[in-house]
Amino acid sequence: MNKKMFLVVVSCLLFLTTCGSSSSNSKKKSSSSTTASKSADDKFIVSGYKLGVIPEIPIPEIKGLGLVESTDAKITLDMTKSLSSVEGITVTPVRIKNGQVTSGSATVQTGEDGEGQYSDDEKSVQTDGSGAGQYTDGTVTIQRAPDGSGQYSDTKNKITMQVISDGSGQFNNEKDGISLQVTSTGEGSYKNEEKDQSITVVGDKAIYKHGDIVIMNNGDGTGSYTDSSQSLTIKNDGQGTATITLGSETKKVKANPLDAYGKLPKLKVVPAIPAVEANSIKITLDAGVLFDVDKYNIRKDAQKVLNDLAGILKKADIKSFQIDGHTDSDASEAHNQTLSENRANSVKKYLASQGVSATITTKGYGESKPIATNKTAAGKQKNRRVEITIPTV
């Protein structure tokens, strides 16, 4: 190889090395830039949601009147107030029988078809056999028409309900600070004093308040989210853009129009029978309380909730319980199944790390057991959940 040829080869090698280095540095800068951008965007995000997304206004639930807490329960509703007071968490007494969650039943038969009258020192029953009639036992009073309308009063638990056959009426739980007034079209108001939460629905518009947070859904794709404690506001114009304001900073991002709110729940018919005792308690946690979108790692800010639960479980000396994971129908069935299993296992591992020695069984159901429609954002939010069922007697 002559000298001229040697210099050409060396020059080419140097050029290729420089290009490779430049390309590598460019990729590193691009990756670094993306990471920095993501980190910078974090302050504009509502925890558990994507950038520019306004959280859905939750659909409130009214606990069924067919079940009461056992007086011998190892874990009571009062013991779990640190959990139930958190937005996105509900605690409900349930009865487990033959592996099924049921509300139980009780019957009084005084005629061939169940019609007639019955009374003793403790209770009085008048019924036509269809569940209509009157019942009183000194604590619970039921007046029920054949169409399920009527009145219900429980002086011990301070619950009253008046309901019409179309589902409209009033419900008040003075003990838990919960009230609902609803029309046949789903308009009305809901309050939960324990959670400092209220929902008002007029026509297609819904307003939700929770402490420093206010969410407005105008029913036409537009709406807003305000958290005064964080000086954070998100406004959705219903045309594909969300404007985020954090203090003096403003940012515009792409965002889907808001789904219309699904109205307040109508009241269920007056129960035909007195309540039965629960033997378990079910804690339902919205996935957003524990996890980021499509993730299964427990967020740091969610650890307090599980720490409180671990303390309750250890104090009650619970020997075994079940954790179930559920998702909405977004993504594939296989993806949702794996996600639900991973989320249930993440909760199990975290509780075990906090000294919970009980036998914990986990199961993922994916999207197979929805408790609400998957056609609305609010329904999907209810379906993305972790359920913890704990025997209490």
Short mmCIF file of N, CA and C in Angstrom, two decimals, residues 213-308:
data_model
loop_
_atom_site.label_atom_id
_atom_site.label_comp_id
_atom_site.label_asym_id
_atom_site.label_seq_id
_atom_site.Cartn_x
_atom_site.Cartn_y
_atom_site.Cartn_z
N ILE A 213 -60.26 20.38 45.63
CA ILE A 213 -60.42 19.99 44.23
C ILE A 213 -61.85 20.24 43.75
N VAL A 214 -61.97 20.84 42.56
CA VAL A 214 -63.27 21.05 41.93
C VAL A 214 -63.17 20.57 40.48
N ILE A 215 -64.08 19.69 40.07
CA ILE A 215 -64.13 19.20 38.70
C ILE A 215 -65.49 19.57 38.11
N MET A 216 -65.47 20.15 36.92
CA MET A 216 -66.71 20.50 36.24
C MET A 216 -66.77 19.77 34.90
N ASN A 217 -67.90 19.13 34.65
CA ASN A 217 -68.14 18.46 33.37
C ASN A 217 -69.41 19.08 32.79
N ASN A 218 -69.28 19.78 31.67
CA ASN A 218 -70.41 20.51 31.10
C ASN A 218 -71.30 19.66 30.20
N GLY A 219 -70.94 18.40 30.01
CA GLY A 219 -71.77 17.50 29.24
C GLY A 219 -71.63 17.63 27.73
N ASP A 220 -70.79 18.57 27.28
CA ASP A 220 -70.59 18.78 25.84
C ASP A 220 -69.15 18.55 25.41
N GLY A 221 -68.40 17.83 26.26
CA GLY A 221 -66.99 17.56 25.95
C GLY A 221 -66.04 18.52 26.64
N THR A 222 -66.57 19.66 27.12
CA THR A 222 -65.73 20.64 27.81
C THR A 222 -65.82 20.43 29.31
N GLY A 223 -64.83 20.95 30.02
CA GLY A 223 -64.84 20.85 31.46
C GLY A 223 -63.54 21.36 32.04
N SER A 224 -63.42 21.28 33.36
CA SER A 224 -62.22 21.80 34.02
C SER A 224 -61.92 21.04 35.30
N TYR A 225 -60.66 21.15 35.70
CA TYR A 225 -60.17 20.58 36.96
C TYR A 225 -59.37 21.65 37.68
N THR A 226 -59.66 21.87 38.95
CA THR A 226 -58.91 22.87 39.73
C THR A 226 -58.51 22.28 41.08
N ASP A 227 -57.24 22.38 41.40
CA ASP A 227 -56.73 22.01 42.72
C ASP A 227 -56.07 23.25 43.30
N SER A 228 -56.81 23.97 44.15
CA SER A 228 -56.31 25.24 44.67
C SER A 228 -55.08 25.07 45.55
N SER A 229 -54.94 23.87 46.18
CA SER A 229 -53.77 23.65 47.05
C SER A 229 -52.49 23.54 46.24
N GLN A 230 -52.61 23.16 44.95
CA GLN A 230 -51.44 23.03 44.08
C GLN A 230 -51.36 24.15 43.04
N SER A 231 -52.33 25.08 43.07
CA SER A 231 -52.43 26.14 42.05
C SER A 231 -52.44 25.55 40.65
N LEU A 232 -53.15 24.40 40.51
CA LEU A 232 -53.20 23.69 39.24
C LEU A 232 -54.60 23.74 38.65
N THR A 233 -54.68 24.12 37.37
CA THR A 233 -55.95 24.14 36.65
C THR A 233 -55.78 23.50 35.29
N ILE A 234 -56.73 22.65 34.91
CA ILE A 234 -56.75 22.04 33.58
C ILE A 234 -58.10 22.36 32.95
N LYS A 235 -58.08 22.94 31.75
CA LYS A 235 -59.31 23.26 31.05
C LYS A 235 -59.33 22.52 29.71
N ASN A 236 -60.37 21.75 29.50
CA ASN A 236 -60.54 21.00 28.24
C ASN A 236 -61.54 21.75 27.37
N ASP A 237 -61.12 22.11 26.14
CA ASP A 237 -61.99 22.90 25.27
C ASP A 237 -62.97 22.05 24.46
N GLY A 238 -62.90 20.72 24.64
CA GLY A 238 -63.82 19.84 23.92
C GLY A 238 -63.49 19.69 22.45
N GLN A 239 -62.40 20.32 22.02
CA GLN A 239 -62.01 20.29 20.61
C GLN A 239 -60.66 19.61 20.39
N GLY A 240 -60.15 18.95 21.45
CA GLY A 240 -58.89 18.22 21.31
C GLY A 240 -57.71 18.86 22.00
N THR A 241 -57.97 19.93 22.79
CA THR A 241 -56.87 20.61 23.46
C THR A 241 -57.19 20.85 24.94
N ALA A 242 -56.18 20.64 25.79
CA ALA A 242 -56.29 20.97 27.20
C ALA A 242 -55.25 22.02 27.54
N THR A 243 -55.66 23.04 28.25
CA THR A 243 -54.75 24.10 28.69
C THR A 243 -54.50 23.91 30.18
N ILE A 244 -53.22 23.71 30.52
CA ILE A 244 -52.84 23.47 31.91
C ILE A 244 -52.14 24.69 32.47
N THR A 245 -52.60 25.16 33.62
CA THR A 245 -51.98 26.30 34.28
C THR A 245 -51.49 25.87 35.66
N LEU A 246 -50.22 26.08 35.91
CA LEU A 246 -49.63 25.78 37.21
C LEU A 246 -48.94 27.04 37.70
N GLY A 247 -49.58 27.75 38.63
CA GLY A 247 -49.04 29.03 39.06
C GLY A 247 -49.02 30.00 37.90
N SER A 248 -47.85 30.46 37.53
CA SER A 248 -47.71 31.40 36.41
C SER A 248 -47.35 30.71 35.10
N GLU A 249 -47.19 29.37 35.13
CA GLU A 249 -46.82 28.62 33.94
C GLU A 249 -48.06 28.09 33.23
N THR A 250 -48.03 28.09 31.90
CA THR A 250 -49.14 27.59 31.10
C THR A 250 -48.62 26.65 30.03
N LYS A 251 -49.38 25.57 29.81
CA LYS A 251 -48.97 24.55 28.83
C LYS A 251 -50.21 24.04 28.12
N LYS A 252 -50.13 23.89 26.79
CA LYS A 252 -51.23 23.33 26.01
C LYS A 252 -50.82 21.96 25.47
N VAL A 253 -51.73 20.97 25.62
CA VAL A 253 -51.45 19.62 25.16
C VAL A 253 -52.70 19.05 24.48
N LYS A 254 -52.51 17.98 23.72
CA LYS A 254 -53.65 17.31 23.10
C LYS A 254 -54.44 16.55 24.16
N ALA A 255 -55.75 16.57 24.04
CA ALA A 255 -56.61 15.87 25.01
C ALA A 255 -57.95 15.54 24.37
N ASN A 256 -58.44 14.36 24.63
CA ASN A 256 -59.76 13.96 24.13
C ASN A 256 -60.86 14.74 24.85
N PRO A 257 -61.97 15.04 24.18
CA PRO A 257 -63.10 15.68 24.86
C PRO A 257 -63.58 14.81 26.02
N LEU A 258 -64.17 15.43 27.05
CA LEU A 258 -64.65 14.69 28.21
C LEU A 258 -65.90 13.91 27.86
N ASP A 259 -66.00 12.68 28.38
CA ASP A 259 -67.25 11.93 28.27
C ASP A 259 -68.30 12.59 29.15
N ALA A 260 -69.55 12.57 28.72
CA ALA A 260 -70.62 13.13 29.53
C ALA A 260 -70.75 12.32 30.82
N TYR A 261 -71.10 12.99 31.93
CA TYR A 261 -71.24 12.31 33.21
C TYR A 261 -72.45 11.38 33.18
N GLY A 262 -72.33 10.25 33.84
CA GLY A 262 -73.37 9.22 33.77
C GLY A 262 -74.53 9.36 34.73
N LYS A 263 -74.75 10.55 35.32
CA LYS A 263 -75.88 10.80 36.22
C LYS A 263 -75.67 10.14 37.59
N LEU A 264 -76.47 10.59 38.55
CA LEU A 264 -76.43 10.00 39.88
C LEU A 264 -77.18 8.67 39.88
N PRO A 265 -76.80 7.74 40.77
CA PRO A 265 -77.48 6.43 40.79
C PRO A 265 -78.89 6.57 41.36
N LYS A 266 -79.82 5.84 40.78
CA LYS A 266 -81.16 5.82 41.34
C LYS A 266 -81.17 4.93 42.58
N LEU A 267 -82.12 5.18 43.45
CA LEU A 267 -82.22 4.40 44.67
C LEU A 267 -82.78 3.01 44.38
N LYS A 268 -82.29 2.03 45.11
CA LYS A 268 -82.80 0.67 44.96
C LYS A 268 -84.13 0.56 45.70
N VAL A 269 -84.88 -0.48 45.38
CA VAL A 269 -86.18 -0.67 46.03
C VAL A 269 -85.98 -0.91 47.52
N VAL A 270 -87.01 -0.61 48.26
CA VAL A 270 -86.97 -0.86 49.71
C VAL A 270 -86.82 -2.36 49.93
N PRO A 271 -85.90 -2.79 50.81
CA PRO A 271 -85.70 -4.23 51.03
C PRO A 271 -86.96 -4.86 51.61
N ALA A 272 -87.23 -6.10 51.19
CA ALA A 272 -88.43 -6.79 51.63
C ALA A 272 -88.23 -7.51 52.95
N ILE A 273 -86.98 -7.66 53.37
CA ILE A 273 -86.68 -8.45 54.55
C ILE A 273 -85.70 -7.70 55.44
N PRO A 274 -85.64 -8.01 56.74
CA PRO A 274 -84.66 -7.38 57.61
C PRO A 274 -83.23 -7.75 57.20
N ALA A 275 -82.27 -6.97 57.64
CA ALA A 275 -80.87 -7.20 57.29
C ALA A 275 -80.33 -8.44 57.97
N VAL A 276 -79.32 -9.05 57.34
CA VAL A 276 -78.61 -10.17 57.94
C VAL A 276 -77.19 -9.73 58.26
N GLU A 277 -76.50 -10.50 59.11
CA GLU A 277 -75.18 -10.12 59.56
C GLU A 277 -74.11 -10.46 58.53
N ALA A 278 -73.15 -9.55 58.37
CA ALA A 278 -72.00 -9.80 57.51
C ALA A 278 -71.00 -10.68 58.25
N ASN A 279 -70.17 -11.40 57.48
CA ASN A 279 -69.10 -12.18 58.10
C ASN A 279 -67.73 -11.81 57.55
N SER A 280 -67.72 -10.81 56.66
CA SER A 280 -66.46 -10.36 56.05
C SER A 280 -66.56 -8.87 55.75
N ILE A 281 -65.43 -8.31 55.36
CA ILE A 281 -65.40 -6.91 54.95
C ILE A 281 -64.65 -6.82 53.63
N LYS A 282 -65.17 -5.98 52.72
CA LYS A 282 -64.51 -5.84 51.41
C LYS A 282 -64.03 -4.40 51.25
N ILE A 283 -62.73 -4.28 50.96
CA ILE A 283 -62.11 -2.98 50.73
C ILE A 283 -61.83 -2.86 49.24
N THR A 284 -62.44 -1.87 48.60
CA THR A 284 -62.26 -1.65 47.16
C THR A 284 -61.45 -0.39 46.94
N LEU A 285 -60.33 -0.53 46.22
CA LEU A 285 -59.45 0.60 45.95
C LEU A 285 -59.41 0.86 44.45
N ASP A 286 -59.75 2.08 44.04
CA ASP A 286 -59.57 2.45 42.64
C ASP A 286 -58.10 2.27 42.28
N ALA A 287 -57.84 1.75 41.10
CA ALA A 287 -56.45 1.52 40.69
C ALA A 287 -55.64 2.80 40.75
N GLY A 288 -56.27 3.95 40.47
CA GLY A 288 -55.56 5.23 40.49
C GLY A 288 -55.06 5.62 41.86
N VAL A 289 -55.61 5.02 42.92
CA VAL A 289 -55.14 5.30 44.28
C VAL A 289 -53.75 4.71 44.49
N LEU A 290 -53.49 3.57 43.84
CA LEU A 290 -52.25 2.83 44.08
C LEU A 290 -51.24 2.90 42.95
N PHE A 291 -51.73 2.97 41.71
CA PHE A 291 -50.85 2.78 40.56
C PHE A 291 -50.94 3.93 39.56
N ASP A 292 -49.86 4.12 38.81
CA ASP A 292 -49.91 5.01 37.66
C ASP A 292 -50.60 4.27 36.51
N VAL A 293 -50.95 4.99 35.46
CA VAL A 293 -51.68 4.43 34.33
C VAL A 293 -50.93 3.23 33.73
N ASP A 294 -51.62 2.10 33.65
CA ASP A 294 -51.09 0.89 33.02
C ASP A 294 -49.85 0.34 33.71
N LYS A 295 -49.65 0.68 34.98
CA LYS A 295 -48.49 0.19 35.73
C LYS A 295 -48.98 -0.66 36.91
N TYR A 296 -48.05 -1.42 37.51
CA TYR A 296 -48.42 -2.21 38.67
C TYR A 296 -47.49 -1.98 39.88
N ASN A 297 -46.57 -1.04 39.77
CA ASN A 297 -45.72 -0.70 40.90
C ASN A 297 -46.47 0.26 41.84
N ILE A 298 -46.43 -0.01 43.13
CA ILE A 298 -47.11 0.85 44.10
C ILE A 298 -46.44 2.22 44.12
N ARG A 299 -47.22 3.29 43.91
CA ARG A 299 -46.66 4.64 43.97
C ARG A 299 -46.27 4.98 45.41
N LYS A 300 -45.25 5.80 45.56
CA LYS A 300 -44.79 6.18 46.90
C LYS A 300 -45.88 6.87 47.71
N ASP A 301 -46.66 7.75 47.03
CA ASP A 301 -47.68 8.48 47.76
C ASP A 301 -48.86 7.58 48.16
N ALA A 302 -48.90 6.34 47.64
CA ALA A 302 -49.97 5.40 47.98
C ALA A 302 -49.59 4.49 49.14
N GLN A 303 -48.34 4.54 49.55
CA GLN A 303 -47.86 3.61 50.57
C GLN A 303 -48.55 3.81 51.93
N LYS A 304 -48.93 5.04 52.25
CA LYS A 304 -49.58 5.31 53.53
C LYS A 304 -50.88 4.52 53.67
N VAL A 305 -51.64 4.44 52.57
CA VAL A 305 -52.90 3.69 52.59
C VAL A 305 -52.65 2.24 52.95
N LEU A 306 -51.67 1.62 52.31
CA LEU A 306 -51.36 0.21 52.57
C LEU A 306 -50.70 0.03 53.93
N ASN A 307 -49.95 1.04 54.38
CA ASN A 307 -49.38 0.98 55.73
C ASN A 307 -50.49 0.94 56.78
N ASP A 308 -51.52 1.78 56.58
CA ASP A 308 -52.67 1.80 57.50
C ASP A 308 -53.38 0.45 57.49
#
